[in-house]
């Protein structure tokens, strides 16, 4: 497999959540009058099907995100870390914020990959099962201690148990 190295320089997060999604397999539309409970039920169902991972960020920021098949740089502090499964069905994954997910949930003509060109958040990958290790490297409530990314997502071919709830979430 070719080496994976991708950086998103500034992913806006106005809700405290980021995600990784297969835009070709994720069923985004919930309904024009969705509730937060309905949305999270959909997200959790999709996570069980390995089409999405969604996690709390601890704050509302502009995040710098690295995606790689290499582990996080050992010189960077890992605030918290979790691994979960995701499946690529048509050669692409997209990093999303919750705003994009909610727009796609409310409007049938919106999709979770609508903002990928704005953020440079699409990444091409061979189809298959992956384990994504998400490392948060900065604490939004503390002063920044390095110039590296805020999040490092390591993608390796493999399978692991699905998530049943949004990681690092207070909801």
GROMACS .gro file of N, CA and C in nm:
model
  513
    1UNK      N    1   0.085  -0.118   0.000
    1UNK     CA    2   0.000   0.000   0.000
    1UNK      C    3   0.089   0.124   0.000
    2UNK      N    4   0.046   0.225  -0.073
    2UNK     CA    5   0.120   0.351  -0.079
    2UNK      C    6   0.117   0.419   0.057
    3UNK      N    7   0.219   0.498   0.084
    3UNK     CA    8   0.226   0.569   0.210
    3UNK      C    9   0.119   0.677   0.217
    4UNK      N   10   0.056   0.689   0.333
    4UNK     CA   11  -0.048   0.789   0.357
    4UNK      C   12   0.013   0.905   0.434
    5UNK      N   13   0.006   1.025   0.378
    5UNK     CA   14   0.049   1.147   0.446
    5UNK      C   15  -0.043   1.259   0.398
    6UNK      N   16  -0.123   1.312   0.487
    6UNK     CA   17  -0.217   1.418   0.448
    6UNK      C   18  -0.234   1.513   0.566
    7UNK      N   19  -0.235   1.641   0.539
    7UNK     CA   20  -0.256   1.741   0.644
    7UNK      C   21  -0.375   1.830   0.608
    8UNK      N   22  -0.458   1.854   0.708
    8UNK     CA   23  -0.565   1.952   0.701
    8UNK      C   24  -0.518   2.067   0.790
    9UNK      N   25  -0.496   2.183   0.730
    9UNK     CA   26  -0.436   2.295   0.804
    9UNK      C   27  -0.531   2.365   0.899
   10UNK      N   28  -0.661   2.372   0.865
   10UNK     CA   29  -0.754   2.448   0.949
   10UNK      C   30  -0.896   2.396   0.931
   11UNK      N   31  -0.934   2.297   1.010
   11UNK     CA   32  -1.071   2.244   1.008
   11UNK      C   33  -1.150   2.317   1.115
   12UNK      N   34  -1.249   2.393   1.073
   12UNK     CA   35  -1.334   2.466   1.166
   12UNK      C   36  -1.422   2.369   1.242
   13UNK      N   37  -1.432   2.391   1.372
   13UNK     CA   38  -1.515   2.308   1.458
   13UNK      C   39  -1.592   2.402   1.551
   14UNK      N   40  -1.718   2.427   1.518
   14UNK     CA   41  -1.801   2.516   1.598
   14UNK      C   42  -1.892   2.442   1.694
   15UNK      N   43  -1.874   2.309   1.705
   15UNK     CA   44  -1.964   2.231   1.789
   15UNK      C   45  -1.892   2.138   1.887
   16UNK      N   46  -1.761   2.123   1.873
   16UNK     CA   47  -1.687   2.037   1.963
   16UNK      C   48  -1.681   1.892   1.919
   17UNK      N   49  -1.704   1.866   1.789
   17UNK     CA   50  -1.699   1.729   1.737
   17UNK      C   51  -1.633   1.726   1.600
   18UNK      N   52  -1.554   1.623   1.578
   18UNK     CA   53  -1.498   1.592   1.447
   18UNK      C   54  -1.529   1.447   1.414
   19UNK      N   55  -1.519   1.414   1.287
   19UNK     CA   56  -1.545   1.277   1.248
   19UNK      C   57  -1.467   1.238   1.124
   20UNK      N   58  -1.465   1.108   1.100
   20UNK     CA   59  -1.408   1.049   0.979
   20UNK      C   60  -1.516   0.963   0.919
   21UNK      N   61  -1.544   0.982   0.791
   21UNK     CA   62  -1.661   0.918   0.731
   21UNK      C   63  -1.630   0.869   0.591
   22UNK      N   64  -1.693   0.757   0.554
   22UNK     CA   65  -1.695   0.711   0.415
   22UNK      C   66  -1.818   0.776   0.352
   23UNK      N   67  -1.800   0.879   0.270
   23UNK     CA   68  -1.915   0.954   0.218
   23UNK      C   69  -2.001   0.873   0.121
   24UNK      N   70  -1.950   0.762   0.074
   24UNK     CA   71  -2.024   0.680  -0.022
   24UNK      C   72  -2.110   0.574   0.047
   25UNK      N   73  -2.084   0.548   0.174
   25UNK     CA   74  -2.159   0.445   0.247
   25UNK      C   75  -2.245   0.504   0.359
   26UNK      N   76  -2.208   0.620   0.411
   26UNK     CA   77  -2.279   0.682   0.522
   26UNK      C   78  -2.413   0.735   0.474
   27UNK      N   79  -2.521   0.698   0.544
   27UNK     CA   80  -2.655   0.748   0.515
   27UNK      C   81  -2.677   0.874   0.595
   28UNK      N   82  -2.671   0.990   0.528
   28UNK     CA   83  -2.667   1.117   0.600
   28UNK      C   84  -2.803   1.177   0.632
   29UNK      N   85  -2.899   1.167   0.540
   29UNK     CA   86  -3.025   1.238   0.559
   29UNK      C   87  -3.107   1.174   0.670
   30UNK      N   88  -3.146   1.256   0.769
   30UNK     CA   89  -3.230   1.210   0.880
   30UNK      C   90  -3.371   1.263   0.862
   31UNK      N   91  -3.385   1.392   0.831
   31UNK     CA   92  -3.515   1.455   0.812
   31UNK      C   93  -3.504   1.604   0.837
   32UNK      N   94  -3.593   1.680   0.778
   32UNK     CA   95  -3.587   1.825   0.792
   32UNK      C   96  -3.607   1.870   0.936
   33UNK      N   97  -3.678   1.792   1.015
   33UNK     CA   98  -3.708   1.829   1.153
   33UNK      C   99  -3.637   1.737   1.253
   34UNK      N  100  -3.512   1.701   1.222
   34UNK     CA  101  -3.438   1.610   1.310
   34UNK      C  102  -3.411   1.676   1.445
   35UNK      N  103  -3.391   1.592   1.545
   35UNK     CA  104  -3.348   1.638   1.676
   35UNK      C  105  -3.206   1.588   1.698
   36UNK      N  106  -3.138   1.645   1.797
   36UNK     CA  107  -3.003   1.600   1.828
   36UNK      C  108  -3.002   1.452   1.865
   37UNK      N  109  -3.104   1.409   1.937
   37UNK     CA  110  -3.116   1.268   1.974
   37UNK      C  111  -3.127   1.180   1.848
   38UNK      N  112  -3.210   1.221   1.753
   38UNK     CA  113  -3.223   1.145   1.627
   38UNK      C  114  -3.092   1.140   1.551
   39UNK      N  115  -3.021   1.254   1.548
   39UNK     CA  116  -2.894   1.260   1.476
   39UNK      C  117  -2.792   1.165   1.539
   40UNK      N  118  -2.780   1.170   1.672
   40UNK     CA  119  -2.682   1.084   1.737
   40UNK      C  120  -2.720   0.936   1.727
   41UNK      N  121  -2.850   0.905   1.724
   41UNK     CA  122  -2.891   0.767   1.699
   41UNK      C  123  -2.844   0.722   1.561
   42UNK      N  124  -2.856   0.809   1.461
   42UNK     CA  125  -2.809   0.777   1.326
   42UNK      C  126  -2.658   0.758   1.324
   43UNK      N  127  -2.587   0.851   1.385
   43UNK     CA  128  -2.441   0.844   1.389
   43UNK      C  129  -2.396   0.714   1.456
   44UNK      N  130  -2.457   0.681   1.569
   44UNK     CA  131  -2.419   0.558   1.640
   44UNK      C  132  -2.450   0.434   1.558
   45UNK      N  133  -2.561   0.435   1.485
   45UNK     CA  134  -2.594   0.323   1.396
   45UNK      C  135  -2.490   0.311   1.285
   46UNK      N  136  -2.450   0.425   1.228
   46UNK     CA  137  -2.350   0.424   1.122
   46UNK      C  138  -2.213   0.381   1.175
   47UNK      N  139  -2.180   0.418   1.299
   47UNK     CA  140  -2.053   0.375   1.357
   47UNK      C  141  -2.052   0.223   1.374
   48UNK      N  142  -2.165   0.165   1.413
   48UNK     CA  143  -2.172   0.019   1.425
   48UNK      C  144  -2.153  -0.049   1.290
   49UNK      N  145  -2.188   0.022   1.182
   49UNK     CA  146  -2.169  -0.032   1.046
   49UNK      C  147  -2.033   0.004   0.988
   50UNK      N  148  -1.950   0.073   1.066
   50UNK     CA  149  -1.813   0.109   1.030
   50UNK      C  150  -1.806   0.211   0.915
   51UNK      N  151  -1.909   0.294   0.901
   51UNK     CA  152  -1.906   0.397   0.797
   51UNK      C  153  -1.861   0.532   0.851
   52UNK      N  154  -1.851   0.544   0.984
   52UNK     CA  155  -1.816   0.673   1.045
   52UNK      C  156  -1.755   0.652   1.182
   53UNK      N  157  -1.668   0.746   1.219
   53UNK     CA  158  -1.620   0.762   1.356
   53UNK      C  159  -1.644   0.908   1.394
   54UNK      N  160  -1.700   0.933   1.510
   54UNK     CA  161  -1.724   1.070   1.556
   54UNK      C  162  -1.674   1.081   1.699
   55UNK      N  163  -1.601   1.191   1.727
   55UNK     CA  164  -1.545   1.209   1.860
   55UNK      C  165  -1.554   1.354   1.903
   56UNK      N  166  -1.562   1.372   2.035
   56UNK     CA  167  -1.560   1.505   2.093
   56UNK      C  168  -1.419   1.559   2.093
   57UNK      N  169  -1.407   1.691   2.073
   57UNK     CA  170  -1.275   1.753   2.066
   57UNK      C  171  -1.237   1.827   2.194
   58UNK      N  172  -1.335   1.852   2.279
   58UNK     CA  173  -1.308   1.924   2.402
   58UNK      C  174  -1.317   2.075   2.388
   59UNK      N  175  -1.347   2.123   2.269
   59UNK     CA  176  -1.357   2.267   2.248
   59UNK      C  177  -1.397   2.301   2.107
   60UNK      N  178  -1.420   2.426   2.084
   60UNK     CA  179  -1.454   2.477   1.951
   60UNK      C  180  -1.335   2.556   1.900
   61UNK      N  181  -1.269   2.504   1.799
   61UNK     CA  182  -1.141   2.558   1.754
   61UNK      C  183  -1.130   2.547   1.602
   62UNK      N  184  -1.017   2.592   1.552
   62UNK     CA  185  -0.968   2.561   1.417
   62UNK      C  186  -0.861   2.455   1.439
   63UNK      N  187  -0.884   2.333   1.394
   63UNK     CA  188  -0.794   2.223   1.423
   63UNK      C  189  -0.702   2.193   1.305
   64UNK      N  190  -0.579   2.161   1.338
   64UNK     CA  191  -0.482   2.110   1.241
   64UNK      C  192  -0.479   1.959   1.260
   65UNK      N  193  -0.501   1.885   1.149
   65UNK     CA  194  -0.518   1.740   1.157
   65UNK      C  195  -0.424   1.673   1.059
   66UNK      N  196  -0.348   1.576   1.108
   66UNK     CA  197  -0.264   1.493   1.022
   66UNK      C  198  -0.328   1.355   1.010
   67UNK      N  199  -0.328   1.303   0.888
   67UNK     CA  200  -0.369   1.166   0.862
   67UNK      C  201  -0.248   1.094   0.804
   68UNK      N  202  -0.221   0.975   0.856
   68UNK     CA  203  -0.100   0.906   0.817
   68UNK      C  204  -0.114   0.757   0.844
   69UNK      N  205  -0.027   0.678   0.782
   69UNK     CA  206  -0.019   0.536   0.819
   69UNK      C  207   0.095   0.516   0.920
   70UNK      N  208   0.159   0.624   0.959
   70UNK     CA  209   0.266   0.619   1.060
   70UNK      C  210   0.208   0.656   1.196
   71UNK      N  211   0.271   0.608   1.303
   71UNK     CA  212   0.223   0.647   1.436
   71UNK      C  213   0.252   0.794   1.463
   72UNK      N  214   0.188   0.846   1.566
   72UNK     CA  215   0.209   0.985   1.606
   72UNK      C  216   0.357   1.004   1.644
   73UNK      N  217   0.408   1.121   1.615
   73UNK     CA  218   0.546   1.156   1.649
   73UNK      C  219   0.563   1.141   1.801
   74UNK      N  220   0.657   1.058   1.847
   74UNK     CA  221   0.672   1.035   1.992
   74UNK      C  222   0.715   1.159   2.070
   75UNK      N  223   0.760   1.264   2.001
   75UNK     CA  224   0.798   1.388   2.070
   75UNK      C  225   0.676   1.473   2.104
   76UNK      N  226   0.559   1.438   2.049
   76UNK     CA  227   0.438   1.517   2.075
   76UNK      C  228   0.361   1.457   2.192
   77UNK      N  229   0.298   1.541   2.273
   77UNK     CA  230   0.221   1.490   2.387
   77UNK      C  231   0.087   1.434   2.340
   78UNK      N  232   0.052   1.315   2.386
   78UNK     CA  233  -0.078   1.257   2.355
   78UNK      C  234  -0.169   1.286   2.474
   79UNK      N  235  -0.268   1.371   2.452
   79UNK     CA  236  -0.363   1.408   2.558
   79UNK      C  237  -0.459   1.292   2.583
   80UNK      N  238  -0.509   1.234   2.473
   80UNK     CA  239  -0.594   1.115   2.481
   80UNK      C  240  -0.590   1.046   2.347
   81UNK      N  241  -0.625   0.916   2.348
   81UNK     CA  242  -0.611   0.835   2.226
   81UNK      C  243  -0.716   0.725   2.229
   82UNK      N  244  -0.770   0.695   2.111
   82UNK     CA  245  -0.869   0.589   2.097
   82UNK      C  246  -0.859   0.533   1.955
   83UNK      N  247  -0.892   0.406   1.940
   83UNK     CA  248  -0.890   0.343   1.807
   83UNK      C  249  -1.029   0.290   1.775
   84UNK      N  250  -1.064   0.299   1.647
   84UNK     CA  251  -1.193   0.249   1.602
   84UNK      C  252  -1.186   0.206   1.457
   85UNK      N  253  -1.288   0.132   1.412
   85UNK     CA  254  -1.288   0.080   1.276
   85UNK      C  255  -1.360   0.170   1.177
   86UNK      N  256  -1.312   0.168   1.055
   86UNK     CA  257  -1.383   0.235   0.945
   86UNK      C  258  -1.356   0.157   0.817
   87UNK      N  259  -1.456   0.151   0.731
   87UNK     CA  260  -1.444   0.079   0.605
   87UNK      C  261  -1.450   0.177   0.490
   88UNK      N  262  -1.359   0.161   0.396
   88UNK     CA  263  -1.357   0.241   0.273
   88UNK      C  264  -1.425   0.157   0.164
   89UNK      N  265  -1.531   0.213   0.104
   89UNK     CA  266  -1.605   0.137   0.002
   89UNK      C  267  -1.579   0.184  -0.141
   90UNK      N  268  -1.544   0.311  -0.157
   90UNK     CA  269  -1.521   0.364  -0.293
   90UNK      C  270  -1.401   0.457  -0.297
   91UNK      N  271  -1.295   0.416  -0.228
   91UNK     CA  272  -1.166   0.482  -0.242
   91UNK      C  273  -1.147   0.615  -0.173
   92UNK      N  274  -1.233   0.648  -0.074
   92UNK     CA  275  -1.222   0.781  -0.015
   92UNK      C  276  -1.279   0.784   0.126
   93UNK      N  277  -1.211   0.859   0.213
   93UNK     CA  278  -1.264   0.898   0.343
   93UNK      C  279  -1.257   1.050   0.352
   94UNK      N  280  -1.342   1.108   0.437
   94UNK     CA  281  -1.346   1.253   0.454
   94UNK      C  282  -1.351   1.284   0.603
   95UNK      N  283  -1.266   1.378   0.646
   95UNK     CA  284  -1.275   1.431   0.782
   95UNK      C  285  -1.384   1.538   0.779
   96UNK      N  286  -1.474   1.532   0.879
   96UNK     CA  287  -1.588   1.624   0.883
   96UNK      C  288  -1.599   1.688   1.021
   97UNK      N  289  -1.667   1.802   1.024
   97UNK     CA  290  -1.708   1.861   1.151
   97UNK      C  291  -1.858   1.835   1.167
   98UNK      N  292  -1.910   1.857   1.285
   98UNK     CA  293  -2.051   1.827   1.309
   98UNK      C  294  -2.143   1.918   1.229
   99UNK      N  295  -2.099   2.039   1.197
   99UNK     CA  296  -2.182   2.129   1.116
   99UNK      C  297  -2.214   2.065   0.981
  100UNK      N  298  -2.116   2.005   0.918
  100UNK     CA  299  -2.137   1.940   0.789
  100UNK      C  300  -2.231   1.821   0.805
  101UNK      N  301  -2.213   1.745   0.911
  101UNK     CA  302  -2.300   1.629   0.936
  101UNK      C  303  -2.444   1.672   0.958
  102UNK      N  304  -2.465   1.783   1.032
  102UNK     CA  305  -2.601   1.828   1.059
  102UNK      C  306  -2.668   1.883   0.933
  103UNK      N  307  -2.592   1.952   0.849
  103UNK     CA  308  -2.650   2.001   0.722
  103UNK      C  309  -2.695   1.884   0.636
  104UNK      N  310  -2.611   1.780   0.628
  104UNK     CA  311  -2.646   1.663   0.549
  104UNK      C  312  -2.763   1.587   0.612
  105UNK      N  313  -2.777   1.595   0.743
  105UNK     CA  314  -2.889   1.529   0.811
  105UNK      C  315  -3.021   1.600   0.782
  106UNK      N  316  -3.016   1.731   0.763
  106UNK     CA  317  -3.138   1.810   0.748
  106UNK      C  318  -3.183   1.826   0.603
  107UNK      N  319  -3.089   1.827   0.509
  107UNK     CA  320  -3.123   1.855   0.371
  107UNK      C  321  -3.083   1.737   0.282
  108UNK      N  322  -3.181   1.682   0.213
  108UNK     CA  323  -3.158   1.563   0.130
  108UNK      C  324  -3.058   1.590   0.018
  109UNK      N  325  -3.045   1.716  -0.024
  109UNK     CA  326  -2.951   1.747  -0.133
  109UNK      C  327  -2.812   1.786  -0.081
  110UNK      N  328  -2.788   1.772   0.049
  110UNK     CA  329  -2.655   1.794   0.107
  110UNK      C  330  -2.590   1.659   0.133
  111UNK      N  331  -2.457   1.660   0.143
  111UNK     CA  332  -2.384   1.536   0.170
  111UNK      C  333  -2.270   1.566   0.266
  112UNK      N  334  -2.221   1.461   0.332
  112UNK     CA  335  -2.115   1.479   0.430
  112UNK      C  336  -1.982   1.518   0.366
  113UNK      N  337  -1.970   1.504   0.236
  113UNK     CA  338  -1.846   1.545   0.170
  113UNK      C  339  -1.858   1.681   0.101
  114UNK      N  340  -1.963   1.757   0.130
  114UNK     CA  341  -1.983   1.887   0.067
  114UNK      C  342  -1.869   1.985   0.092
  115UNK      N  343  -1.804   1.978   0.208
  115UNK     CA  344  -1.701   2.074   0.245
  115UNK      C  345  -1.559   2.022   0.226
  116UNK      N  346  -1.543   1.906   0.163
  116UNK     CA  347  -1.408   1.848   0.156
  116UNK      C  348  -1.311   1.934   0.075
  117UNK      N  349  -1.360   2.006  -0.025
  117UNK     CA  350  -1.271   2.093  -0.102
  117UNK      C  351  -1.237   2.221  -0.025
  118UNK      N  352  -1.329   2.266   0.061
  118UNK     CA  353  -1.305   2.385   0.143
  118UNK      C  354  -1.190   2.359   0.240
  119UNK      N  355  -1.192   2.242   0.304
  119UNK     CA  356  -1.094   2.210   0.407
  119UNK      C  357  -0.978   2.124   0.357
  120UNK      N  358  -0.988   2.071   0.236
  120UNK     CA  359  -0.888   1.975   0.191
  120UNK      C  360  -0.893   1.850   0.275
  121UNK      N  361  -1.015   1.807   0.309
  121UNK     CA  362  -1.031   1.701   0.408
  121UNK      C  363  -1.061   1.563   0.349
  122UNK      N  364  -1.059   1.551   0.216
  122UNK     CA  365  -1.077   1.421   0.155
  122UNK      C  366  -0.944   1.350   0.141
  123UNK      N  367  -0.945   1.220   0.159
  123UNK     CA  368  -0.823   1.141   0.144
  123UNK      C  369  -0.856   1.014   0.067
  124UNK      N  370  -0.777   0.987  -0.035
  124UNK     CA  371  -0.796   0.868  -0.116
  124UNK      C  372  -0.725   0.750  -0.052
  125UNK      N  373  -0.797   0.638  -0.044
  125UNK     CA  374  -0.744   0.515   0.015
  125UNK      C  375  -0.796   0.395  -0.062
  126UNK      N  376  -0.721   0.287  -0.066
  126UNK     CA  377  -0.775   0.164  -0.125
  126UNK      C  378  -0.896   0.115  -0.045
  127UNK      N  379  -0.992   0.055  -0.112
  127UNK     CA  380  -1.107  -0.002  -0.043
  127UNK      C  381  -1.061  -0.106   0.058
  128UNK      N  382  -1.133  -0.115   0.168
  128UNK     CA  383  -1.102  -0.216   0.268
  128UNK      C  384  -1.133  -0.167   0.408
  129UNK      N  385  -1.100  -0.252   0.504
  129UNK     CA  386  -1.122  -0.222   0.645
  129UNK      C  387  -0.996  -0.162   0.705
  130UNK      N  388  -1.016  -0.060   0.789
  130UNK     CA  389  -0.905   0.011   0.852
  130UNK      C  390  -0.931   0.027   1.001
  131UNK      N  391  -0.822   0.033   1.075
  131UNK     CA  392  -0.826   0.075   1.214
  131UNK      C  393  -0.771   0.217   1.217
  132UNK      N  394  -0.850   0.308   1.271
  132UNK     CA  395  -0.808   0.448   1.282
  132UNK      C  396  -0.778   0.477   1.429
  133UNK      N  397  -0.653   0.510   1.457
  133UNK     CA  398  -0.614   0.552   1.591
  133UNK      C  399  -0.613   0.704   1.594
  134UNK      N  400  -0.701   0.759   1.675
  134UNK     CA  401  -0.716   0.905   1.687
  134UNK      C  402  -0.641   0.950   1.811
  135UNK      N  403  -0.544   1.036   1.791
  135UNK     CA  404  -0.466   1.091   1.902
  135UNK      C  405  -0.491   1.241   1.909
  136UNK      N  406  -0.537   1.289   2.023
  136UNK     CA  407  -0.551   1.433   2.044
  136UNK      C  408  -0.422   1.481   2.108
  137UNK      N  409  -0.359   1.581   2.045
  137UNK     CA  410  -0.225   1.624   2.083
  137UNK      C  411  -0.221   1.762   2.148
  138UNK      N  412  -0.335   1.828   2.154
  138UNK     CA  413  -0.345   1.956   2.223
  138UNK      C  414  -0.471   1.956   2.309
  139UNK      N  415  -0.465   2.031   2.416
  139UNK     CA  416  -0.580   2.049   2.504
  139UNK      C  417  -0.632   2.189   2.481
  140UNK      N  418  -0.757   2.203   2.432
  140UNK     CA  419  -0.807   2.337   2.401
  140UNK      C  420  -0.820   2.428   2.522
  141UNK      N  421  -0.813   2.372   2.643
  141UNK     CA  422  -0.823   2.454   2.763
  141UNK      C  423  -0.686   2.494   2.819
  142UNK      N  424  -0.580   2.451   2.751
  142UNK     CA  425  -0.444   2.480   2.796
  142UNK      C  426  -0.368   2.555   2.685
  143UNK      N  427  -0.259   2.618   2.722
  143UNK     CA  428  -0.173   2.682   2.622
  143UNK      C  429  -0.109   2.576   2.534
  144UNK      N  430  -0.094   2.608   2.409
  144UNK     CA  431  -0.031   2.518   2.312
  144UNK      C  432   0.115   2.497   2.351
  145UNK      N  433   0.162   2.371   2.345
  145UNK     CA  434   0.299   2.339   2.386
  145UNK      C  435   0.387   2.295   2.270
  146UNK      N  436   0.332   2.292   2.148
  146UNK     CA  437   0.409   2.250   2.031
  146UNK      C  438   0.347   2.308   1.905
  147UNK      N  439   0.420   2.299   1.795
  147UNK     CA  440   0.372   2.352   1.666
  147UNK      C  441   0.317   2.243   1.575
  148UNK      N  442   0.305   2.122   1.626
  148UNK     CA  443   0.253   2.011   1.548
  148UNK      C  444   0.102   2.015   1.536
  149UNK      N  445   0.043   1.906   1.487
  149UNK     CA  446  -0.102   1.902   1.469
  149UNK      C  447  -0.176   1.891   1.603
  150UNK      N  448  -0.305   1.922   1.598
  150UNK     CA  449  -0.391   1.906   1.715
  150UNK      C  450  -0.439   1.761   1.726
  151UNK      N  451  -0.460   1.698   1.610
  151UNK     CA  452  -0.503   1.558   1.604
  151UNK      C  453  -0.415   1.484   1.504
  152UNK      N  454  -0.387   1.359   1.536
  152UNK     CA  455  -0.317   1.270   1.445
  152UNK      C  456  -0.407   1.148   1.427
  153UNK      N  457  -0.443   1.118   1.302
  153UNK     CA  458  -0.524   1.001   1.271
  153UNK      C  459  -0.436   0.902   1.196
  154UNK      N  460  -0.408   0.790   1.260
  154UNK     CA  461  -0.329   0.685   1.195
  154UNK      C  462  -0.424   0.581   1.139
  155UNK      N  463  -0.410   0.555   1.009
  155UNK     CA  464  -0.495   0.458   0.940
  155UNK      C  465  -0.411   0.338   0.899
  156UNK      N  466  -0.450   0.221   0.949
  156UNK     CA  467  -0.383   0.097   0.914
  156UNK      C  468  -0.487  -0.006   0.872
  157UNK      N  469  -0.456  -0.086   0.773
  157UNK     CA  470  -0.547  -0.192   0.732
  157UNK      C  471  -0.570  -0.285   0.849
  158UNK      N  472  -0.695  -0.323   0.870
  158UNK     CA  473  -0.727  -0.415   0.980
  158UNK      C  474  -0.870  -0.396   1.027
  159UNK      N  475  -0.908  -0.479   1.123
  159UNK     CA  476  -1.043  -0.473   1.181
  159UNK      C  477  -1.034  -0.469   1.332
  160UNK      N  478  -1.130  -0.402   1.391
  160UNK     CA  479  -1.145  -0.399   1.536
  160UNK      C  480  -1.293  -0.382   1.566
  161UNK      N  481  -1.331  -0.394   1.690
  161UNK     CA  482  -1.472  -0.384   1.729
  161UNK      C  483  -1.528  -0.246   1.699
  162UNK      N  484  -1.654  -0.239   1.655
  162UNK     CA  485  -1.714  -0.108   1.625
  162UNK      C  486  -1.741  -0.028   1.751
  163UNK      N  487  -1.752   0.103   1.731
  163UNK     CA  488  -1.792   0.193   1.838
  163UNK      C  489  -1.944   0.188   1.851
  164UNK      N  490  -1.992   0.204   1.973
  164UNK     CA  491  -2.135   0.207   1.998
  164UNK      C  492  -2.184   0.344   2.043
  165UNK      N  493  -2.089   0.434   2.068
  165UNK     CA  494  -2.125   0.570   2.107
  165UNK      C  495  -2.013   0.664   2.063
  166UNK      N  496  -2.047   0.792   2.060
  166UNK     CA  497  -1.952   0.894   2.022
  166UNK      C  498  -1.842   0.902   2.127
  167UNK      N  499  -1.717   0.896   2.084
  167UNK     CA  500  -1.604   0.898   2.176
  167UNK      C  501  -1.585   1.037   2.235
  168UNK      N  502  -1.541   1.040   2.359
  168UNK     CA  503  -1.506   1.164   2.428
  168UNK      C  504  -1.621   1.266   2.426
  169UNK      N  505  -1.742   1.217   2.440
  169UNK     CA  506  -1.859   1.304   2.432
  169UNK      C  507  -1.929   1.311   2.566
  170UNK      N  508  -1.979   1.429   2.598
  170UNK     CA  509  -2.057   1.450   2.719
  170UNK      C  510  -2.207   1.440   2.690
  171UNK      N  511  -2.244   1.421   2.563
  171UNK     CA  512  -2.388   1.415   2.529
  171UNK      C  513  -2.445   1.277   2.552
   0.00000   0.00000   0.00000
